[in-house]
């Protein structure tokens, strides 16, 4: 059987969902993982999971030492741009493997080798788990010097590695909406190349698999059963990516005990035990809690209008961006306004009880303020579209 090594790196406070991720890795006994982290207490361990305790600064220095130029890695998130080079940087760790890869920690794996069997690996050089673009949350590369050095195929990689900002180099450079709508990545407007550009230019010489192996969003109806991930009791999937789930406005963080991590359910807003009483409780929660919270927000909005709450301190003026979309926050005549690029400005109504939330009457939309540099549009199902303040 061909051997796979997956690189994982995470620095900072352990996220509440980490144990779910780790258990799903350990249950994939025929795939090896190496986890670089400064998290001191790792509860879930296995023979296929090597934990490497290391600080972010030392890990950054290790990567820096591989290159002849200075990289600009000021924060852990920037490693997403750099990890396309891990097959080179950590060549000594993958000598005994046929494939190497990387993944995020906000995923729950199913049976990786059920989907990526030797026949699939034999016929592909690079593998992703979405049909639209390279997936940074899980990617597999053949352990071949030409494949591991693909990122060097564009001189833009130096610009990317020396830019402090996250540029989504491991995926499609932020052109998600266009490529998901069928536009060829080479026909999009872009400032720098990404791995998607590189792979598309080399499609005649490199076998790339873009396959619908993963699910995202907050669909619920997901069951994890001793390493097998099932959707709607019908479809087996390779992984569930929690990018929307973990930030959902209605999320209920539920951390199961170590012995309960082999069999559980993933609903729209929480993980829970596969027991009748847990199913009843969380199904009821998923139906009623969003309704109650929307009523509370509406009540707060109506009272805030009467008492004219006008807390401007939580918001910074400037341009906020989500992918290629922009909105602007500014103060005029002592009132806060939000304006989408080229559209009519809307008056912001800050709420009184939910002090980190504001409302746009004309749009019938709520926004939540995560910090002075990030605000999110709250979609009806509770998922968030994050807009970041531009420097």
CSV table of C-alpha atoms in Angstrom, one decimal:
chain,number,residue,atom,x,y,z
A,1,UNK,CA,0.0,0.0,0.0
A,2,UNK,CA,1.2,3.5,-0.9
A,3,UNK,CA,2.1,5.7,2.1
A,4,UNK,CA,0.8,9.2,2.8
A,5,UNK,CA,2.1,11.8,5.3
A,6,UNK,CA,0.0,14.8,6.1
A,7,UNK,CA,1.4,17.9,7.6
A,8,UNK,CA,-0.6,19.8,10.3
A,9,UNK,CA,0.4,23.0,12.0
A,10,UNK,CA,-1.5,25.1,14.5
A,11,UNK,CA,-0.3,27.7,16.9
A,12,UNK,CA,-2.2,29.5,19.6
A,13,UNK,CA,-5.1,28.6,21.9
A,14,UNK,CA,-6.5,25.1,21.1
A,15,UNK,CA,-9.9,25.5,19.3
A,16,UNK,CA,-12.8,23.8,21.0
A,17,UNK,CA,-13.2,21.3,18.1
A,18,UNK,CA,-9.6,20.1,18.1
A,19,UNK,CA,-10.4,16.7,19.7
A,20,UNK,CA,-12.9,15.9,16.9
A,21,UNK,CA,-10.2,16.6,14.3
A,22,UNK,CA,-7.5,14.6,16.1
A,23,UNK,CA,-9.7,11.6,16.7
A,24,UNK,CA,-10.6,11.5,13.0
A,25,UNK,CA,-6.9,11.5,12.2
A,26,UNK,CA,-6.0,8.7,14.7
A,27,UNK,CA,-8.9,6.6,13.3
A,28,UNK,CA,-7.2,6.8,9.9
A,29,UNK,CA,-4.6,4.2,10.8
A,30,UNK,CA,-3.3,3.8,7.3
A,31,UNK,CA,-2.4,7.5,7.0
A,32,UNK,CA,0.4,9.2,9.0
A,33,UNK,CA,0.1,12.7,10.4
A,34,UNK,CA,2.8,15.1,11.8
A,35,UNK,CA,1.4,17.9,14.0
A,36,UNK,CA,3.6,21.0,14.6
A,37,UNK,CA,2.1,23.0,17.5
A,38,UNK,CA,2.6,25.0,20.7
A,39,UNK,CA,-0.5,23.5,22.3
A,40,UNK,CA,0.8,21.9,25.5
A,41,UNK,CA,-2.0,19.4,26.2
A,42,UNK,CA,-2.9,17.1,23.4
A,43,UNK,CA,-5.5,14.6,24.7
A,44,UNK,CA,-5.9,12.5,21.6
A,45,UNK,CA,-2.9,10.6,20.4
A,46,UNK,CA,-2.2,7.6,18.2
A,47,UNK,CA,0.6,5.6,16.6
A,48,UNK,CA,0.0,7.4,13.3
A,49,UNK,CA,0.1,10.9,14.8
A,50,UNK,CA,3.4,12.4,15.6
A,51,UNK,CA,3.2,15.5,17.8
A,52,UNK,CA,6.1,18.0,17.4
A,53,UNK,CA,6.1,20.6,20.2
A,54,UNK,CA,7.5,23.8,18.8
A,55,UNK,CA,6.9,27.5,19.1
A,56,UNK,CA,5.5,29.5,16.1
A,57,UNK,CA,8.8,31.5,16.0
A,58,UNK,CA,11.0,28.4,15.8
A,59,UNK,CA,8.7,26.8,13.2
A,60,UNK,CA,8.9,30.0,11.2
A,61,UNK,CA,12.7,30.0,11.4
A,62,UNK,CA,12.9,26.4,10.3
A,63,UNK,CA,11.0,27.3,7.1
A,64,UNK,CA,13.0,30.6,6.6
A,65,UNK,CA,16.2,28.6,6.7
A,66,UNK,CA,15.2,26.7,3.6
A,67,UNK,CA,15.1,29.8,1.4
A,68,UNK,CA,17.7,32.2,0.1
A,69,UNK,CA,15.4,35.2,0.8
A,70,UNK,CA,13.6,36.4,3.9
A,71,UNK,CA,10.0,35.3,4.3
A,72,UNK,CA,7.4,37.5,5.9
A,73,UNK,CA,5.5,35.2,8.3
A,74,UNK,CA,4.1,37.5,11.0
A,75,UNK,CA,1.1,35.4,12.0
A,76,UNK,CA,0.3,31.6,11.9
A,77,UNK,CA,-2.5,32.1,9.2
A,78,UNK,CA,0.2,33.1,6.7
A,79,UNK,CA,1.5,29.5,6.8
A,80,UNK,CA,-1.4,28.7,4.5
A,81,UNK,CA,0.4,30.5,1.7
A,82,UNK,CA,3.7,28.8,2.6
A,83,UNK,CA,2.6,25.2,3.0
A,84,UNK,CA,2.7,24.5,-0.7
A,85,UNK,CA,6.5,24.3,-0.1
A,86,UNK,CA,6.4,21.8,2.7
A,87,UNK,CA,7.4,18.9,0.4
A,88,UNK,CA,10.7,20.7,-0.1
A,89,UNK,CA,11.2,22.2,3.3
A,90,UNK,CA,10.5,18.9,5.1
A,91,UNK,CA,11.9,16.6,2.5
A,92,UNK,CA,13.8,14.6,5.1
A,93,UNK,CA,10.4,13.7,6.8
A,94,UNK,CA,8.8,12.4,3.6
A,95,UNK,CA,11.6,10.2,2.3
A,96,UNK,CA,9.7,7.0,3.2
A,97,UNK,CA,6.4,8.2,1.7
A,98,UNK,CA,4.8,8.1,-1.7
A,99,UNK,CA,2.6,11.1,-1.1
A,100,UNK,CA,2.6,14.1,1.2
A,101,UNK,CA,0.0,16.7,2.0
A,102,UNK,CA,-1.4,19.2,4.4
A,103,UNK,CA,-4.7,20.0,6.1
A,104,UNK,CA,-6.4,22.4,8.4
A,105,UNK,CA,-7.6,21.4,11.9
A,106,UNK,CA,-11.3,22.5,11.2
A,107,UNK,CA,-12.0,19.2,9.5
A,108,UNK,CA,-13.4,15.9,10.5
A,109,UNK,CA,-12.0,13.1,8.4
A,110,UNK,CA,-13.8,10.0,7.2
A,111,UNK,CA,-11.9,7.1,5.7
A,112,UNK,CA,-9.2,8.8,3.6
A,113,UNK,CA,-7.8,5.6,2.0
A,114,UNK,CA,-11.3,4.4,1.1
A,115,UNK,CA,-11.4,7.3,-1.3
A,116,UNK,CA,-7.7,7.7,-2.0
A,117,UNK,CA,-6.9,4.0,-2.7
A,118,UNK,CA,-3.8,2.9,-4.5
A,119,UNK,CA,-5.6,3.1,-7.9
A,120,UNK,CA,-6.5,6.8,-7.4
A,121,UNK,CA,-3.0,7.6,-6.1
A,122,UNK,CA,-1.3,5.7,-9.0
A,123,UNK,CA,-3.2,7.8,-11.6
A,124,UNK,CA,-2.8,11.3,-10.0
A,125,UNK,CA,0.0,13.6,-9.0
A,126,UNK,CA,-2.1,16.1,-7.0
A,127,UNK,CA,-5.5,15.5,-5.3
A,128,UNK,CA,-8.1,18.0,-3.9
A,129,UNK,CA,-11.5,17.4,-2.4
A,130,UNK,CA,-13.6,19.9,-4.2
A,131,UNK,CA,-14.3,20.0,-8.0
A,132,UNK,CA,-13.8,23.8,-8.3
A,133,UNK,CA,-10.3,24.7,-7.0
A,134,UNK,CA,-7.3,23.5,-5.0
A,135,UNK,CA,-8.4,22.8,-1.4
A,136,UNK,CA,-6.1,24.2,1.2
A,137,UNK,CA,-8.0,22.5,4.0
A,138,UNK,CA,-6.8,19.1,2.6
A,139,UNK,CA,-4.4,18.5,-0.3
A,140,UNK,CA,-2.2,15.6,-1.4
A,141,UNK,CA,0.9,15.8,-3.6
A,142,UNK,CA,3.0,13.0,-5.1
A,143,UNK,CA,6.5,12.8,-3.5
A,144,UNK,CA,8.3,13.8,-6.6
A,145,UNK,CA,10.8,16.6,-6.9
A,146,UNK,CA,9.0,18.2,-9.8
A,147,UNK,CA,5.6,18.0,-8.0
A,148,UNK,CA,6.9,19.2,-4.7
A,149,UNK,CA,8.5,22.2,-6.4
A,150,UNK,CA,5.5,23.2,-8.4
A,151,UNK,CA,5.0,26.3,-6.4
A,152,UNK,CA,8.2,27.6,-7.9
A,153,UNK,CA,6.7,27.5,-11.4
A,154,UNK,CA,5.7,31.1,-11.0
A,155,UNK,CA,8.1,34.0,-9.9
A,156,UNK,CA,5.1,35.3,-7.9
A,157,UNK,CA,5.8,32.8,-5.1
A,158,UNK,CA,8.5,35.1,-3.9
A,159,UNK,CA,6.1,38.0,-3.8
A,160,UNK,CA,3.6,35.8,-1.9
A,161,UNK,CA,6.1,34.5,0.6
A,162,UNK,CA,7.4,38.1,1.3
A,163,UNK,CA,3.9,39.7,1.7
A,164,UNK,CA,2.6,39.8,5.2
A,165,UNK,CA,-1.0,39.4,4.0
A,166,UNK,CA,-2.7,36.1,3.4
A,167,UNK,CA,-3.1,35.8,-0.4
A,168,UNK,CA,-4.7,32.3,-0.7
A,169,UNK,CA,-1.8,31.1,-2.7
A,170,UNK,CA,-2.5,27.4,-1.8
A,171,UNK,CA,-5.9,27.7,-3.4
A,172,UNK,CA,-7.1,30.1,-6.1
A,173,UNK,CA,-5.8,33.5,-4.9
A,174,UNK,CA,-9.3,34.5,-3.6
A,175,UNK,CA,-11.2,34.1,-6.9
A,176,UNK,CA,-13.6,31.6,-5.3
A,177,UNK,CA,-16.9,33.0,-6.6
A,178,UNK,CA,-15.7,33.1,-10.2
A,179,UNK,CA,-14.1,29.6,-10.4
A,180,UNK,CA,-17.1,28.1,-8.5
A,181,UNK,CA,-19.3,29.6,-11.3
A,182,UNK,CA,-17.3,27.9,-14.0
A,183,UNK,CA,-14.8,30.6,-15.0
A,184,UNK,CA,-11.4,29.3,-15.8
A,185,UNK,CA,-8.9,30.6,-13.3
A,186,UNK,CA,-6.7,31.9,-16.1
A,187,UNK,CA,-9.6,34.0,-17.3
A,188,UNK,CA,-10.2,35.8,-14.0
A,189,UNK,CA,-8.7,39.1,-12.9
A,190,UNK,CA,-5.8,38.4,-10.6
A,191,UNK,CA,-2.8,40.2,-9.2
A,192,UNK,CA,-0.6,37.2,-8.4
A,193,UNK,CA,-0.5,33.6,-9.5
A,194,UNK,CA,-1.8,30.8,-7.2
A,195,UNK,CA,-1.5,27.1,-7.2
A,196,UNK,CA,-4.6,26.9,-9.3
A,197,UNK,CA,-3.0,29.0,-12.0
A,198,UNK,CA,0.1,26.9,-11.9
A,199,UNK,CA,-1.8,23.6,-12.2
A,200,UNK,CA,-4.1,24.9,-14.9
A,201,UNK,CA,-1.0,26.0,-17.0
A,202,UNK,CA,0.5,22.5,-16.5
A,203,UNK,CA,-2.6,20.5,-17.0
A,204,UNK,CA,-1.2,18.6,-20.0
A,205,UNK,CA,1.8,17.3,-18.0
A,206,UNK,CA,0.4,16.9,-14.5
A,207,UNK,CA,-2.5,14.7,-13.5
A,208,UNK,CA,-4.7,16.7,-11.1
A,209,UNK,CA,-7.8,15.3,-9.4
A,210,UNK,CA,-10.5,17.8,-8.4
A,211,UNK,CA,-13.2,15.6,-6.8
A,212,UNK,CA,-16.3,16.1,-4.8
A,213,UNK,CA,-15.0,14.3,-1.7
A,214,UNK,CA,-15.9,16.9,1.0
A,215,UNK,CA,-19.0,18.7,2.3
A,216,UNK,CA,-19.1,22.2,3.8
A,217,UNK,CA,-21.7,24.6,5.2
A,218,UNK,CA,-24.1,23.6,7.9
A,219,UNK,CA,-26.2,20.8,6.4
A,220,UNK,CA,-26.5,18.7,9.6
A,221,UNK,CA,-27.4,15.0,9.2
A,222,UNK,CA,-23.8,14.0,9.5
A,223,UNK,CA,-22.8,10.9,11.4
A,224,UNK,CA,-19.3,9.9,12.5
A,225,UNK,CA,-19.1,6.2,13.3
A,226,UNK,CA,-15.6,4.8,14.2
A,227,UNK,CA,-13.8,6.6,11.4
A,228,UNK,CA,-16.7,6.4,8.8
A,229,UNK,CA,-18.3,9.7,7.9
A,230,UNK,CA,-21.9,9.4,6.6
A,231,UNK,CA,-24.2,12.2,5.3
A,232,UNK,CA,-28.0,11.7,5.4
A,233,UNK,CA,-27.4,8.0,6.3
A,234,UNK,CA,-26.7,7.5,2.6
A,235,UNK,CA,-23.5,9.1,1.3
A,236,UNK,CA,-20.0,8.3,2.7
A,237,UNK,CA,-17.7,11.4,2.4
A,238,UNK,CA,-14.0,11.9,2.9
A,239,UNK,CA,-14.3,14.9,5.2
A,240,UNK,CA,-16.5,17.6,6.6
A,241,UNK,CA,-15.0,21.1,6.5
A,242,UNK,CA,-16.2,23.2,9.4
A,243,UNK,CA,-15.3,26.6,8.0
A,244,UNK,CA,-18.9,27.8,8.2
A,245,UNK,CA,-20.1,25.6,11.0
A,246,UNK,CA,-17.4,26.8,13.5
A,247,UNK,CA,-18.4,30.4,13.0
A,248,UNK,CA,-22.2,30.0,12.8
A,249,UNK,CA,-24.2,32.6,14.7
A,250,UNK,CA,-26.3,29.9,16.3
A,251,UNK,CA,-23.4,27.6,17.1
A,252,UNK,CA,-23.5,25.7,20.4
A,253,UNK,CA,-20.0,24.5,21.3
A,254,UNK,CA,-20.3,21.0,22.6
A,255,UNK,CA,-17.1,19.1,23.6
A,256,UNK,CA,-17.7,15.4,24.0
A,257,UNK,CA,-15.6,13.3,26.3
A,258,UNK,CA,-12.7,11.3,24.9
A,259,UNK,CA,-14.6,8.0,25.1
A,260,UNK,CA,-17.5,9.5,23.1
A,261,UNK,CA,-15.5,10.7,20.1
A,262,UNK,CA,-15.9,7.4,18.2
A,263,UNK,CA,-19.6,7.7,17.5
A,264,UNK,CA,-21.5,11.0,17.4
A,265,UNK,CA,-23.7,13.2,15.2
A,266,UNK,CA,-23.0,16.7,13.6
A,267,UNK,CA,-26.1,18.8,13.4
A,268,UNK,CA,-26.6,22.2,11.9
A,269,UNK,CA,-25.2,24.0,15.0
A,270,UNK,CA,-23.5,21.4,17.3
A,271,UNK,CA,-21.9,18.1,17.8
A,272,UNK,CA,-23.8,15.7,20.0
A,273,UNK,CA,-23.9,12.1,21.2
A,274,UNK,CA,-25.7,9.5,19.0
A,275,UNK,CA,-28.2,8.8,21.8
A,276,UNK,CA,-32.0,9.4,21.7
A,277,UNK,CA,-32.0,12.0,24.4
A,278,UNK,CA,-29.2,14.0,22.9
A,279,UNK,CA,-30.8,13.8,19.5
A,280,UNK,CA,-34.1,15.0,20.9
A,281,UNK,CA,-32.5,17.9,22.8
A,282,UNK,CA,-30.4,19.1,19.9
A,283,UNK,CA,-33.0,18.7,17.2
A,284,UNK,CA,-35.3,20.8,19.4
A,285,UNK,CA,-32.5,23.3,19.9
A,286,UNK,CA,-31.8,23.6,16.2
A,287,UNK,CA,-35.5,24.4,15.5
A,288,UNK,CA,-36.2,26.8,18.4
A,289,UNK,CA,-33.0,28.6,19.3
A,290,UNK,CA,-32.6,30.4,16.0
A,291,UNK,CA,-36.2,31.5,16.2
A,292,UNK,CA,-35.8,32.9,19.7
A,293,UNK,CA,-32.6,34.6,18.9
A,294,UNK,CA,-34.1,36.3,15.8
A,295,UNK,CA,-37.0,37.5,18.0
A,296,UNK,CA,-34.5,38.8,20.6
A,297,UNK,CA,-32.6,40.7,17.9
A,298,UNK,CA,-35.7,42.2,16.5
A,299,UNK,CA,-36.8,43.4,19.9
A,300,UNK,CA,-33.4,44.8,20.6
A,301,UNK,CA,-33.5,46.7,17.2
A,302,UNK,CA,-36.9,48.2,18.0
A,303,UNK,CA,-35.8,49.4,21.5
A,304,UNK,CA,-32.5,50.7,20.1
A,305,UNK,CA,-34.3,52.9,17.7
A,306,UNK,CA,-36.4,54.4,20.5
A,307,UNK,CA,-33.4,55.0,22.8
A,308,UNK,CA,-31.2,55.9,19.9
A,309,UNK,CA,-28.2,53.9,20.9
A,310,UNK,CA,-25.3,55.2,18.8
A,311,UNK,CA,-22.2,53.3,19.9
A,312,UNK,CA,-19.5,54.1,17.3
A,313,UNK,CA,-16.6,52.9,19.3
A,314,UNK,CA,-16.8,49.3,18.2
A,315,UNK,CA,-16.5,50.1,14.5
A,316,UNK,CA,-13.6,51.5,12.6
A,317,UNK,CA,-14.1,53.7,9.5
A,318,UNK,CA,-12.6,52.3,6.3
A,319,UNK,CA,-12.9,49.7,3.6
A,320,UNK,CA,-13.8,46.1,4.5
A,321,UNK,CA,-13.3,43.2,2.1
A,322,UNK,CA,-14.6,39.7,1.6
A,323,UNK,CA,-12.8,38.1,-1.4
A,324,UNK,CA,-13.5,40.6,-4.3
A,325,UNK,CA,-16.4,42.3,-2.5
A,326,UNK,CA,-16.0,45.6,-0.6
A,327,UNK,CA,-18.1,47.6,1.8
A,328,UNK,CA,-17.3,50.9,3.5
A,329,UNK,CA,-18.0,52.1,7.0
A,330,UNK,CA,-18.0,55.9,7.7
A,331,UNK,CA,-19.4,58.6,10.0
A,332,UNK,CA,-21.6,61.4,8.6
A,333,UNK,CA,-23.6,63.9,10.5
A,334,UNK,CA,-22.8,62.0,13.7
A,335,UNK,CA,-24.3,58.8,12.3
A,336,UNK,CA,-22.7,55.6,11.1
A,337,UNK,CA,-23.2,54.5,7.5
A,338,UNK,CA,-22.4,51.3,5.6
A,339,UNK,CA,-22.0,51.5,1.8
A,340,UNK,CA,-21.4,48.6,-0.6
A,341,UNK,CA,-19.1,49.8,-3.4
A,342,UNK,CA,-21.1,51.9,-5.9
A,343,UNK,CA,-24.4,51.5,-4.1
A,344,UNK,CA,-26.6,53.6,-1.9
A,345,UNK,CA,-25.3,54.2,1.7
A,346,UNK,CA,-27.3,52.7,4.5
A,347,UNK,CA,-27.7,54.0,8.1
A,348,UNK,CA,-26.3,51.7,10.8
A,349,UNK,CA,-28.4,51.0,13.8
A,350,UNK,CA,-26.2,49.6,16.7
A,351,UNK,CA,-28.1,47.3,19.1
A,352,UNK,CA,-28.2,47.9,22.8
A,353,UNK,CA,-28.3,44.4,24.3
A,354,UNK,CA,-26.4,42.6,21.6
A,355,UNK,CA,-23.7,45.3,21.7
A,356,UNK,CA,-21.6,43.6,19.0
A,357,UNK,CA,-24.5,43.5,16.5
A,358,UNK,CA,-25.9,46.2,14.2
A,359,UNK,CA,-28.8,46.3,11.8
A,360,UNK,CA,-29.4,47.7,8.4
A,361,UNK,CA,-33.2,48.4,8.0
A,362,UNK,CA,-33.2,48.7,4.2
A,363,UNK,CA,-31.4,45.4,3.7
A,364,UNK,CA,-33.1,43.6,6.6
A,365,UNK,CA,-29.7,42.3,7.6
A,366,UNK,CA,-27.8,42.0,10.8
A,367,UNK,CA,-24.0,42.3,11.1
A,368,UNK,CA,-21.8,41.1,13.9
A,369,UNK,CA,-18.6,42.9,15.0
A,370,UNK,CA,-15.9,40.3,15.9
A,371,UNK,CA,-13.3,43.0,16.6
A,372,UNK,CA,-12.6,46.5,15.3
A,373,UNK,CA,-11.0,45.0,12.1
A,374,UNK,CA,-13.6,42.4,11.2
A,375,UNK,CA,-17.4,42.4,10.7
A,376,UNK,CA,-19.6,39.7,9.4
A,377,UNK,CA,-22.9,39.7,7.5
A,378,UNK,CA,-25.3,37.2,9.3
A,379,UNK,CA,-27.1,35.0,6.8
A,380,UNK,CA,-30.6,33.7,7.6
A,381,UNK,CA,-29.2,30.2,8.4
A,382,UNK,CA,-26.7,31.8,10.8
A,383,UNK,CA,-23.6,31.4,8.5
A,384,UNK,CA,-21.3,34.4,8.3
A,385,UNK,CA,-19.7,36.3,5.5
A,386,UNK,CA,-16.5,37.9,7.0
A,387,UNK,CA,-15.4,41.3,5.9
A,388,UNK,CA,-11.9,42.4,7.0
A,389,UNK,CA,-10.7,46.0,7.4
A,390,UNK,CA,-8.1,46.9,4.8
A,391,UNK,CA,-4.9,48.6,5.9
